[in-house]
């Protein structure tokens, strides 16, 4: 191993001394050393002119960065509810037992750490885990057994069987977007030929709305950004696909990356951006190498760089920035903070990124799927796009289908498709509920399966998780409430504290200690979070609880105790430590349960 | 005066109020006393039962119970339960009762670590030993806000709630009105 100072110094020479590079540098240092050593913090602090304490807050913010050494093999099991349903916890326990390691604690010889992480976006091929940042899919007993051998033998993951790391696209249904390819460069060519005004008009006519879930009209966003006067404009592709149960961007980035960059370049041409970023979630590190190659191929073909397609002054290039395990960075203003190398804490809005985004310059932030759709529209036209979908929701939507069904995977449908139709197509039987749009989305019961996927009915970023009648939906609620608690950025009280209270109350229901009073508390806390949280994460975090309290009251009521009040914890048990220390066991050393 | 005498004299019976400090600093009680001369008006409306002010040791049937401090030991639990069983309305007063407050900062450490720091490794400790006399209430492993132990009807935030906050709260409550604070009384930064 190099001297730590050498590695970090070299990195600083190669990557420059811009404070905005902090997160990117930290990611590289983490990969190299399996943590961020103190001397690296000192060096970074000196060269980037950032106080050490600020660097430490950034490290502590991101789940994939650590100040204490992790094992040489750092393993994180994906812990979405869909991974749970596929048995991830028993595989984790079996791996820990075989390796002789406690979850979250490095083994004494420093060889390995095993822990949990939020959804890794491999829900259709799970259970999955990350090992040193790379995805291992389709875990089973056999694969775990083989991993133990490889780890004990100290074989670097580059030399592990390739099959471990295979992630298939798994496209089960194609519609307009996935079945009509475009030739690389044809969308920017169309823009150069027609002119950016005409293209913007075309985009407007297509009715394209943002595919991340919020559904803001893409043409309007681009126009507002173009019209905002400033020194620089920026294009950002939000590939921080962190919503539990969503994996369609994974597929687009793997098999349609050129079209993603094409869409970004069209956007750059319209708004006058010289620079763009792809913000790639840390979990998708395995896609980076191919993405860099695609970028280079586009540069070589004259589709990126100076004077694109020979047009004087049309200069644009794209840089990939890595995330480091923070769900909140999917929120566009938190993503911009993260791009600037800081903690991903959402900004106050307004001003919105279209007028004040990256480095306070006008910035378009769009979802991966939106850029793909925009590039297609530039080539095939507005009418082609409008011919699918509904009046308010034109075109098609990629759904990431996982959970209890015969054929999980990617399904592309025209907007307006019913939930029942999707369930039939993916071979889901005896379905109890569908969780749409991820942990923050809506829980849909059987009697609402006639409803449509569309902005005007059920909007979605693309997550579609299926639960059959054998599932206990409270498992899902508990998984999501723990997820939100973990992913809260901690900035505002309603989310930081409310999320924890909610998690504790769900746990109390789960173990059968809650009363109807506690359910009312959950409703109250949920309403406060919805009304007063700083950003969308906090405001939507109580959704799974509030939605299921209303639509599936049975999962709660069947577990309640019939009393007016129950303490939040076991009073007598909380004296156990004291009893042990003092050796007392008299009457005063116990608290009786009050009837 | 008996209730009958009161009825004859046209006076309504005074409301009974009890207060207790659990694991707190008595700052909330001091703040209550900061209502100054208004305490004379207050005692026309209420009668104090168990409080540190009256030195009554056992709480009787009361209309209102005010609890300062969090729940840190077995005696806190006992007192809190007595209050809940005897008071129609129970109020969590101040940051410690509402959230655990400063004493809950020990929750970041193991109880054993805390006790050893104080009684074994502390500077100037002679004859180091952790007290185990049965007269001393045992500590809970964590400090809890009171609503995690009993049902609470009202929460009066502040560290401490100001005298005006106490005054507004009590007079509104006694008058049977919805409690309404001007923004200045519940604005903390």
XYZ file of C-alpha atoms in Angstrom:
784
model
C 0.000 0.000 0.000
C 1.250 3.478 -0.828
C 1.911 6.000 1.853
C -1.494 7.650 2.427
C -0.032 11.064 1.743
C 1.223 9.925 -1.634
C -2.102 8.600 -2.807
C -4.036 11.672 -1.701
C -1.361 14.030 -3.007
C -1.366 12.357 -6.408
C -5.128 12.513 -6.455
C -5.026 16.223 -5.715
C -2.545 16.745 -8.546
C -4.759 14.820 -10.980
C -8.132 16.185 -9.930
C -7.202 19.762 -9.087
C -7.798 21.800 -5.969
C -11.374 22.883 -6.431
C -13.406 22.630 -3.187
C -16.271 21.394 -5.353
C -14.280 18.199 -5.946
C -14.306 17.289 -2.246
C -16.917 14.534 -2.429
C -15.340 13.027 -5.560
C -11.915 12.977 -3.899
C -13.362 11.437 -0.755
C -15.023 8.670 -2.804
C -11.658 7.769 -4.367
C -9.847 7.846 -1.048
C -12.564 5.681 0.499
C -12.194 3.131 -2.303
C -8.426 3.078 -1.941
C -8.115 2.836 1.836
C -11.571 1.479 2.803
C -11.894 4.649 4.928
C -10.758 8.270 5.006
C -7.591 8.343 7.119
C -6.888 11.415 9.287
C -3.844 12.497 7.235
C -5.975 12.501 4.097
C -8.401 14.869 5.826
C -5.485 17.122 6.778
C -4.101 17.132 3.254
C -7.491 17.828 1.699
C -8.120 20.572 4.202
C -4.819 22.289 3.355
C -5.143 22.018 -0.410
C -8.849 22.701 -0.818
C -8.908 25.347 1.905
C -11.800 23.661 3.730
C -11.683 23.314 7.542
C -11.122 19.696 8.703
C -14.359 19.731 10.683
C -16.300 20.544 7.525
C -14.646 17.632 5.746
C -15.585 15.355 8.621
C -19.238 16.472 8.454
C -19.254 15.584 4.744
C -17.754 12.154 5.488
C -20.288 11.513 8.234
C -23.181 12.571 6.006
C -22.621 9.983 3.278
C -23.300 6.351 4.161
C -20.509 5.022 1.932
C -17.783 7.176 3.482
C -16.177 6.141 6.767
C -13.684 7.630 9.183
C -12.926 4.225 10.698
C -11.426 1.443 8.645
C -13.844 -1.034 7.088
C -12.767 -4.523 6.151
C -10.687 -5.231 3.015
C -13.933 -6.729 1.763
C -16.656 -4.258 2.657
C -20.023 -5.937 2.190
C -23.386 -4.185 2.348
C -26.575 -6.187 1.885
C -29.338 -4.333 0.099
C -32.176 -3.979 2.592
C -35.222 -2.897 0.645
C -38.459 -4.672 1.540
C -38.140 -6.628 -1.723
C -34.729 -7.915 -0.591
C -36.324 -8.836 2.744
C -39.043 -10.748 0.934
C -36.314 -12.692 -0.890
C -34.649 -13.606 2.385
C -31.674 -11.193 2.571
C -31.493 -11.273 6.376
C -31.052 -15.018 6.679
C -28.318 -14.864 4.008
C -26.652 -12.020 5.920
C -26.767 -13.992 9.146
C -25.395 -17.065 7.482
C -22.544 -15.077 5.894
C -21.714 -13.428 9.239
C -21.695 -16.777 10.980
C -19.458 -18.424 8.396
C -17.034 -15.508 8.421
C -17.150 -15.121 12.197
C -18.035 -11.433 12.022
C -20.603 -9.230 13.787
C -22.803 -7.062 11.515
C -21.333 -3.559 11.218
C -18.063 -4.392 13.022
C -14.831 -5.149 11.115
C -13.426 -8.621 11.789
C -10.414 -8.531 14.114
C -7.996 -9.280 11.253
C -9.496 -6.428 9.201
C -10.431 -8.798 6.418
C -14.155 -8.110 6.160
C -17.137 -6.040 7.287
C -20.772 -6.971 6.737
C -23.658 -4.528 7.053
C -26.893 -3.283 5.541
C -27.623 -0.508 3.088
C -30.750 1.005 1.529
C -32.211 -0.313 -1.730
C -29.468 -0.923 -4.310
C -31.813 -0.989 -7.297
C -31.419 -4.691 -8.075
C -34.905 -5.574 -6.815
C -35.755 -7.722 -9.843
C -32.593 -9.800 -9.422
C -32.200 -9.766 -5.673
C -31.368 -10.315 -3.005
C -28.315 -8.226 -3.767
C -25.287 -6.844 -1.999
C -22.466 -4.418 -2.637
C -18.913 -5.593 -2.148
C -16.342 -2.801 -2.313
C -18.941 -0.834 -4.239
C -19.692 -3.511 -6.826
C -23.061 -5.262 -7.095
C -23.451 -8.990 -6.507
C -26.914 -10.080 -7.624
C -29.106 -13.171 -7.212
C -27.739 -14.194 -3.839
C -28.462 -17.664 -2.586
C -26.896 -20.110 -0.151
C -24.517 -21.428 -2.770
C -23.284 -17.977 -3.766
C -22.796 -17.013 -0.117
C -20.847 -20.204 0.458
C -18.551 -19.453 -2.492
C -18.065 -15.880 -1.337
C -16.843 -17.104 2.038
C -14.164 -19.176 0.306
C -13.025 -16.272 -1.879
C -12.918 -13.874 1.063
C -10.998 -16.255 3.311
C -8.526 -16.875 0.471
C -8.141 -13.102 0.086
C -8.880 -13.141 -3.643
C -9.494 -9.602 -4.965
C -12.978 -9.144 -6.412
C -11.526 -8.477 -9.883
C -10.729 -12.176 -9.935
C -14.100 -13.401 -8.705
C -16.405 -15.268 -11.105
C -17.953 -12.775 -13.519
C -21.339 -14.424 -13.035
C -21.530 -12.939 -9.519
C -21.625 -9.448 -10.909
C -24.067 -9.980 -13.764
C -27.015 -7.635 -13.761
C -29.424 -8.162 -16.630
C -31.521 -5.422 -18.179
C -34.510 -7.678 -17.766
C -36.791 -5.710 -20.072
C -40.155 -7.480 -20.120
C -42.223 -5.043 -22.140
C -41.082 -2.489 -24.705
C -43.074 0.387 -26.068
C -42.140 3.593 -27.913
C -39.072 4.523 -25.904
C -37.322 1.181 -25.713
C -38.217 -0.122 -29.170
C -37.370 2.932 -31.297
C -33.641 3.550 -31.203
C -32.007 6.637 -32.640
C -28.652 6.963 -34.351
C -26.073 8.606 -32.170
C -25.969 12.331 -32.950
C -29.305 12.411 -34.793
C -31.124 14.372 -32.079
C -28.472 17.086 -31.893
C -28.395 17.087 -35.666
C -32.144 17.715 -35.690
C -31.630 20.591 -33.284
C -28.856 22.135 -35.354
C -30.966 21.821 -38.508
C -34.313 22.985 -37.056
C -32.885 25.505 -34.606
C -33.283 25.413 -30.852
C -36.499 27.482 -30.828
C -38.240 25.052 -33.131
C -37.020 22.130 -31.108
C -38.243 23.670 -27.872
C -41.621 24.170 -29.537
C -41.611 20.543 -30.585
C -40.807 19.453 -27.039
C -43.591 21.671 -25.758
C -45.994 20.141 -28.247
C -45.043 16.641 -27.165
C -46.349 17.384 -23.674
C -43.286 15.705 -22.120
C -43.263 15.962 -18.327
C -40.426 15.079 -15.956
C -40.134 11.328 -15.363
C -38.756 11.576 -11.822
C -42.276 11.718 -10.438
C -43.123 15.400 -9.954
C -44.100 15.816 -13.606
C -43.015 19.383 -14.310
C -43.262 20.203 -18.021
C -39.836 19.675 -19.515
C -40.105 22.358 -22.214
C -41.149 24.923 -19.608
C -38.195 24.043 -17.406
C -35.737 24.302 -20.273
C -37.220 27.586 -21.472
C -37.099 29.127 -18.012
C -33.486 28.087 -17.662
C -32.555 29.401 -21.114
C -34.247 32.739 -20.371
C -32.467 33.180 -17.028
C -29.561 35.525 -17.684
C -26.271 34.391 -16.210
C -22.611 33.736 -16.992
C -23.046 29.981 -17.157
C -25.845 27.477 -17.591
C -25.666 23.834 -16.562
C -27.374 20.543 -17.427
C -27.596 17.893 -14.744
C -28.858 14.370 -15.199
C -30.261 13.002 -11.972
C -29.123 9.375 -11.904
C -29.397 9.106 -8.131
C -32.067 6.446 -8.486
C -32.589 5.912 -4.770
C -36.346 5.464 -4.473
C -36.749 1.953 -3.059
C -37.968 -0.424 -5.733
C -36.844 1.685 -8.703
C -34.289 0.363 -11.181
C -35.278 1.625 -14.611
C -32.453 4.193 -14.746
C -30.004 1.351 -14.153
C -31.234 -0.173 -17.411
C -31.257 3.099 -19.331
C -27.721 3.886 -18.167
C -26.529 0.411 -19.115
C -28.152 0.005 -22.523
C -29.276 3.480 -23.573
C -26.464 5.629 -22.174
C -25.695 7.236 -25.509
C -29.285 8.430 -25.765
C -29.153 9.834 -22.207
C -26.108 11.897 -23.170
C -27.742 12.829 -26.463
C -30.729 14.244 -24.564
C -28.422 16.159 -22.249
C -26.571 17.596 -25.245
C -29.837 18.705 -26.857
C -30.752 20.405 -23.603
C -27.329 22.077 -23.494
C -27.818 23.365 -27.024
C -31.168 24.866 -26.097
C -30.251 26.465 -22.780
C -26.696 27.386 -23.792
C -24.814 25.166 -21.337
C -21.134 24.396 -21.776
C -21.002 21.828 -19.037
C -23.173 18.984 -17.820
C -23.047 16.462 -15.013
C -24.329 12.971 -14.637
C -24.873 12.479 -10.914
C -24.574 8.714 -10.545
C -25.638 7.048 -7.321
C -22.798 5.271 -5.523
C -24.660 1.969 -5.818
C -24.262 2.156 -9.612
C -20.472 2.483 -9.522
C -20.329 -0.669 -11.625
C -21.865 1.265 -14.535
C -19.278 4.025 -14.487
C -16.572 2.493 -16.654
C -18.958 1.841 -19.543
C -20.468 5.299 -19.164
C -17.025 6.916 -19.401
C -16.362 4.892 -22.549
C -19.636 6.064 -24.057
C -18.696 9.650 -23.273
C -15.308 9.176 -24.924
C -16.925 7.626 -27.999
C -19.194 10.658 -28.261
C -16.210 12.992 -27.974
C -14.416 11.031 -30.703
C -17.511 11.268 -32.919
C -17.768 15.015 -32.402
C -20.970 14.746 -30.365
C -19.340 16.194 -27.291
C -16.533 18.689 -26.855
C -15.770 21.772 -28.950
C -17.869 22.811 -31.958
C -20.256 19.890 -31.751
C -21.261 18.572 -35.219
C -19.085 21.319 -36.601
C -21.314 24.063 -35.300
C -19.118 26.967 -34.191
C -19.492 27.782 -30.520
C -21.571 24.693 -29.697
C -19.272 23.461 -26.926
C -20.484 21.013 -24.341
C -19.033 18.224 -22.234
C -20.290 15.950 -19.502
C -18.610 14.904 -16.272
C -19.730 11.997 -14.098
C -20.046 12.731 -10.416
C -20.496 9.909 -7.956
C -22.927 9.912 -5.064
C -22.026 8.067 -1.885
C -25.156 6.477 -0.455
C -27.567 9.306 0.345
C -31.181 8.967 -0.759
C -31.813 12.665 -0.144
C -29.446 13.558 -3.013
C -32.202 12.522 -5.409
C -33.902 15.781 -4.401
C -32.645 18.230 -7.006
C -31.351 20.962 -4.708
C -29.660 18.441 -2.392
C -28.152 16.865 -5.502
C -26.733 20.247 -6.501
C -25.249 20.740 -3.037
C -23.668 17.313 -3.371
C -22.334 18.190 -6.852
C -20.671 21.179 -5.212
C -18.907 18.755 -2.883
C -21.037 19.483 0.163
C -23.473 17.559 2.349
C -26.685 16.885 0.472
C -29.016 19.147 2.408
C -31.922 20.511 0.368
C -31.883 24.237 -0.288
C -34.714 26.614 0.328
C -36.853 26.856 -2.786
C -37.449 29.307 -4.412
C -35.125 30.185 -5.995
C -35.463 27.027 -8.042
C -32.461 25.489 -9.829
C -33.688 26.789 -13.208
C -32.651 30.264 -12.067
C -30.143 29.448 -9.329
C -28.750 25.940 -9.321
C -25.190 24.634 -9.594
C -22.863 27.416 -8.390
C -26.006 29.552 -8.230
C -26.262 29.529 -12.023
C -29.364 28.506 -13.984
C -29.434 24.714 -14.078
C -31.716 22.115 -15.614
C -31.981 18.981 -13.492
C -33.867 16.155 -15.171
C -34.344 12.458 -14.659
C -32.465 9.953 -16.834
C -35.687 8.827 -18.526
C -36.654 12.414 -19.337
C -33.443 12.975 -21.305
C -33.966 9.729 -23.220
C -37.519 10.772 -24.090
C -36.384 14.276 -25.113
C -33.770 12.877 -27.510
C -36.347 10.571 -29.092
C -38.816 13.427 -29.476
C -36.159 15.555 -31.190
C -35.822 12.859 -33.858
C -39.347 11.424 -34.161
C -41.392 14.539 -33.392
C -44.123 15.616 -30.996
C -46.970 13.692 -32.633
C -45.067 10.421 -32.467
C -44.765 10.901 -28.720
C -48.290 12.185 -28.137
C -49.817 9.215 -29.890
C -49.264 7.233 -26.700
C -50.543 8.069 -23.242
C -53.349 10.308 -22.045
C -54.149 13.963 -22.644
C -52.365 15.103 -19.491
C -49.741 12.384 -19.410
C -48.346 11.920 -22.883
C -45.977 9.170 -23.942
C -44.891 6.126 -22.036
C -43.500 5.305 -18.630
C -40.945 2.748 -17.533
C -42.068 0.765 -14.520
C -39.674 -1.153 -12.282
C -41.734 -4.174 -11.269
C -40.609 -6.270 -8.321
C -41.988 -8.301 -5.429
C -44.502 -11.120 -5.654
C -44.867 -11.841 -9.364
C -43.661 -14.409 -11.859
C -41.801 -11.959 -14.106
C -40.248 -8.969 -12.338
C -38.338 -6.498 -14.499
C -38.769 -3.395 -16.639
C -42.168 -2.768 -18.204
C -42.758 0.132 -20.541
C -46.412 1.177 -20.881
C -48.271 4.082 -22.364
C -49.462 6.328 -19.546
C -52.983 5.434 -18.493
C -52.315 1.725 -18.023
C -54.282 0.255 -15.129
C -52.627 -1.382 -12.184
C -54.624 -4.527 -12.894
C -53.135 -4.706 -16.391
C -49.576 -4.477 -15.086
C -50.282 -7.165 -12.501
C -51.692 -9.485 -15.165
C -48.739 -8.944 -17.478
C -46.102 -9.628 -14.864
C -47.865 -12.728 -13.583
C -48.879 -11.523 -10.149
C -51.547 -13.637 -8.494
C -53.415 -13.258 -5.238
C -52.140 -9.712 -4.834
C -52.909 -7.908 -1.584
C -51.446 -4.511 -2.377
C -49.104 -2.618 -4.669
C -46.716 0.013 -3.404
C -46.369 2.573 -6.161
C -43.655 5.216 -6.428
C -41.466 3.768 -3.696
C -41.391 4.197 0.053
C -42.820 7.698 -0.170
C -45.514 6.664 -2.605
C -48.978 5.207 -2.239
C -50.139 1.809 -1.009
C -52.868 0.638 -3.369
C -55.377 -1.989 -2.173
C -57.217 -4.464 -4.421
C -60.362 -2.353 -4.721
C -58.276 0.393 -6.392
C -56.543 -1.770 -8.988
C -58.735 -0.178 -11.666
C -56.750 3.046 -11.187
C -54.316 4.320 -13.788
C -50.636 5.141 -13.816
C -50.741 8.771 -14.910
C -49.988 12.190 -13.463
C -53.720 12.796 -13.098
C -54.365 9.571 -11.178
C -51.389 7.774 -9.657
C -48.130 9.533 -10.520
C -44.926 7.569 -10.132
C -41.192 7.742 -10.557
C -41.433 4.136 -11.672
C -41.359 1.871 -8.614
C -44.000 -0.863 -8.568
C -43.650 -3.323 -5.668
C -46.136 -6.171 -5.375
C -47.276 -7.844 -2.157
C -49.371 -10.995 -2.197
C -51.895 -12.098 0.410
C -49.295 -13.991 2.435
C -47.287 -10.868 3.160
C -47.588 -8.878 6.335
C -47.844 -5.282 5.144
C -46.599 -4.024 8.480
C -43.214 -5.504 7.540
C -43.231 -3.101 4.619
C -44.284 -0.163 6.770
C -41.568 -0.951 9.295
C -38.927 -1.296 6.573
C -39.903 2.070 5.081
C -40.086 3.921 8.388
C -36.597 2.696 9.267
C -35.457 3.701 5.797
C -36.707 7.269 6.198
C -35.225 7.542 9.644
C -31.847 6.493 8.263
C -32.044 8.720 5.192
C -33.204 11.924 6.891
C -30.503 14.553 6.349
C -31.108 15.772 9.904
C -31.514 19.424 8.966
C -35.118 20.016 10.061
C -36.795 18.853 13.256
C -40.079 17.549 11.807
C -38.207 14.993 9.708
C -35.275 14.220 12.013
C -37.321 13.864 15.199
C -40.684 13.034 13.665
C -39.121 10.250 11.624
C -37.577 8.681 14.711
C -40.810 8.946 16.707
C -42.694 7.359 13.844
C -40.165 4.536 13.583
C -40.365 3.867 17.337
C -44.160 3.796 17.249
C -44.238 1.406 14.290
C -41.812 -0.825 16.193
C -44.105 -0.612 19.229
C -47.052 -1.768 17.124
C -44.919 -4.564 15.662
C -44.074 -6.051 19.060
C -47.674 -5.803 20.233
C -47.299 -3.064 22.859
C -49.201 -0.268 21.163
C -52.642 1.077 22.044
C -55.121 3.018 19.945
C -53.659 6.119 21.571
C -50.344 5.358 19.831
C -52.097 5.123 16.465
C -53.523 8.584 17.044
C -50.026 9.808 17.903
C -48.792 8.400 14.589
C -51.495 10.309 12.748
C -50.609 13.522 14.589
C -46.878 13.195 13.990
C -47.495 12.293 10.350
C -49.551 15.418 9.808
C -46.911 17.617 11.418
C -44.255 16.091 9.150
C -46.386 16.574 6.054
C -47.074 20.195 6.900
C -43.779 21.420 8.242
C -40.823 19.412 6.924
C -38.190 21.352 4.995
C -38.299 19.214 1.858
C -40.203 16.504 0.060
C -38.426 13.675 1.837
C -39.689 14.728 5.254
C -43.112 15.676 3.932
C -43.661 12.296 2.296
C -41.863 10.121 4.859
C -45.051 9.445 6.883
C -46.979 8.360 3.751
C -46.567 4.600 4.174
C -47.833 4.834 7.762
C -50.723 7.211 7.060
C -51.741 5.378 3.895
C -51.847 1.949 5.533
C -53.550 3.298 8.679
C -56.356 4.400 6.386
C -56.473 1.582 3.857
C -55.217 -1.389 5.873
C -56.287 -0.624 9.452
C -56.345 -4.351 10.220
C -52.555 -4.685 10.182
C -52.484 -2.292 13.131
C -55.665 -3.083 15.053
C -54.942 -6.811 15.183
C -51.801 -6.048 17.189
C -53.120 -3.482 19.678
C -53.427 -4.081 23.389
C -56.795 -3.165 24.815
C -55.617 -0.518 27.272
C -55.728 3.235 27.310
C -51.957 3.580 27.526
C -48.808 1.502 27.345
C -45.321 2.781 28.198
C -42.930 3.101 25.275
C -40.452 0.711 26.838
C -40.218 -2.087 29.405
C -39.806 -0.210 32.678
C -38.589 -3.080 34.820
C -36.129 -4.236 32.171
C -34.620 -0.764 32.060
C -33.476 -1.253 35.678
C -31.621 -4.448 34.797
C -28.265 -2.729 34.259
C -28.579 -0.930 37.602
C -29.560 -4.129 39.387
C -26.542 -5.829 37.913
C -24.138 -3.034 38.882
C -25.424 -2.678 42.456
C -26.241 -6.336 43.057
C -29.671 -5.301 44.359
C -32.842 -7.336 43.968
C -35.074 -5.845 46.705
C -38.598 -4.629 46.055
C -37.384 -1.109 45.289
C -35.142 -2.504 42.601
C -38.158 -3.472 40.497
C -40.961 -1.621 38.773
C -44.191 -3.549 38.664
C -46.342 -3.447 35.555
C -49.316 -1.204 36.251
C -52.670 -2.804 35.532
C -64.833 25.910 53.951
C -66.875 22.838 53.082
C -68.445 22.522 49.644
C -71.854 23.306 51.134
C -70.558 26.457 52.790
C -68.969 27.442 49.511
C -72.183 26.910 47.629
C -73.980 29.091 50.160
C -71.357 31.826 49.931
C -71.649 31.735 46.112
C -67.978 30.801 45.595
C -66.830 27.967 43.320
C -64.399 25.524 44.866
C -60.772 26.234 44.054
C -59.041 23.919 41.613
C -56.384 21.735 43.141
C -52.939 21.830 41.618
C -49.963 19.600 42.391
C -46.440 19.930 41.039
C -43.364 17.734 41.101
C -39.806 17.901 39.876
C -38.458 14.604 38.565
C -35.068 14.591 36.857
C -34.817 18.326 36.219
C -33.086 21.344 37.714
C -36.036 23.049 39.425
C -35.676 25.837 36.888
C -39.268 25.322 35.755
C -40.513 25.735 39.317
C -38.403 28.869 39.681
C -39.883 30.177 36.470
C -43.390 29.503 37.799
C -42.514 31.652 40.803
C -41.413 34.378 38.400
C -45.076 35.230 37.870
C -44.307 37.442 40.900
C -47.295 39.203 42.420
C -49.651 37.373 40.095
C -49.225 34.415 42.435
C -51.685 36.199 44.741
C -54.285 36.136 41.984
C -53.385 32.536 41.254
C -54.021 31.333 44.779
C -57.475 32.854 44.599
C -58.170 30.446 41.755
C -56.264 27.393 42.890
C -55.106 25.555 45.930
C -51.733 23.810 45.952
C -51.646 20.160 46.912
C -48.325 18.302 46.820
C -45.615 20.630 45.584
C -42.099 21.537 46.686
C -43.685 24.840 47.789
C -46.120 23.294 50.289
C -43.874 20.408 51.250
C -46.885 18.051 51.187
C -45.335 14.631 50.531
C -48.270 12.645 49.151
C -50.348 13.750 46.200
C -54.135 13.800 46.728
C -56.934 14.011 44.183
C -56.118 17.004 42.000
C -57.440 18.751 38.938
C -54.072 19.643 37.465
C -50.621 18.071 37.862
C -47.528 19.852 36.583
C -44.449 17.686 36.041
C -41.002 19.128 35.604
C -38.076 16.887 34.614
C -37.672 13.596 32.813
C -37.827 10.042 34.098
C -34.393 8.858 35.169
C -34.908 6.509 38.122
C -37.380 4.173 39.786
C -38.658 6.837 42.162
C -39.408 9.163 39.236
C -41.603 6.402 37.804
C -43.412 5.963 41.129
C -44.077 9.703 41.609
C -45.151 10.111 38.003
C -47.612 7.219 38.254
C -49.056 8.649 41.473
C -49.588 11.957 39.750
C -51.209 10.326 36.757
C -53.530 8.319 38.970
C -54.555 11.381 40.987
C -54.604 14.269 38.529
C -57.338 14.787 35.960
C -55.023 16.783 33.744
C -51.311 16.002 33.591
C -48.906 18.494 32.058
C -45.333 17.917 30.892
C -43.559 21.144 31.825
C -40.282 22.162 30.197
C -37.673 20.564 27.969
C -36.746 17.691 30.305
C -40.314 16.486 30.837
C -41.120 16.968 27.144
C -37.938 15.530 25.611
C -35.652 14.284 28.358
C -33.606 17.483 28.116
C -30.094 17.892 29.486
C -30.174 14.767 31.718
C -30.931 12.700 28.624
C -27.494 13.594 27.290
C -26.301 10.628 29.294
C -28.278 8.410 26.927
C -25.317 8.516 24.555
C -23.275 6.525 27.063
C -23.725 3.241 28.867
C -25.093 3.662 32.366
C -22.137 1.705 33.702
C -19.710 4.124 32.040
C -21.547 7.083 33.609
C -21.521 5.614 37.108
C -17.876 4.599 36.878
C -16.896 8.026 35.657
C -18.569 9.611 38.683
C -17.937 7.121 41.494
C -14.797 5.228 40.461
C -12.592 7.251 38.103
C -13.714 10.776 39.038
C -11.108 13.282 40.193
C -10.744 13.352 43.984
C -12.852 10.256 44.603
C -11.866 8.487 47.804
C -12.917 4.945 48.587
C -14.312 4.472 45.065
C -17.529 2.428 44.937
C -20.885 2.646 43.203
C -23.582 3.290 45.863
C -25.975 0.393 46.343
C -27.972 1.394 49.429
C -31.604 0.357 49.114
C -32.659 3.897 50.107
C -31.264 5.184 46.825
C -33.561 4.793 43.812
C -32.032 2.737 41.001
C -31.307 4.537 37.741
C -33.060 3.546 34.531
C -30.592 2.696 31.786
C -31.844 5.721 29.797
C -33.583 8.996 30.659
C -37.064 9.228 29.138
C -39.592 12.002 28.535
C -42.624 11.529 30.764
C -45.043 10.718 27.936
C -43.157 7.474 27.365
C -44.214 6.331 30.849
C -47.712 7.755 31.372
C -50.326 9.444 29.233
C -49.811 13.203 29.105
C -52.526 15.745 28.343
C -50.519 18.900 27.681
C -46.935 19.761 26.800
C -45.551 23.111 27.889
C -42.247 23.600 26.037
C -39.370 25.873 27.029
C -36.228 25.671 29.080
C -37.800 26.831 31.227
C -41.252 27.915 30.024
C -41.357 31.608 30.880
C -43.481 32.975 33.721
C -45.869 34.453 31.150
C -46.184 31.045 29.518
C -47.134 29.491 32.854
C -49.537 32.322 33.578
C -51.241 32.145 30.175
C -51.450 28.369 30.314
C -52.907 28.188 33.832
C -55.358 31.059 33.503
C -56.659 29.816 30.135
C -56.944 26.255 31.438
C -58.657 27.304 34.670
C -61.060 29.515 32.726
C -61.923 26.478 30.622
C -60.737 28.119 27.426
C -58.647 26.719 24.602
C -55.041 27.504 25.409
C -53.628 30.056 23.082
C -50.127 31.479 23.245
C -48.973 34.596 21.457
C -46.121 33.687 19.084
C -43.549 35.413 21.308
C -44.151 32.840 24.074
C -43.454 29.808 21.922
C -40.674 31.237 19.774
C -37.258 30.123 20.903
C -34.500 31.431 18.618
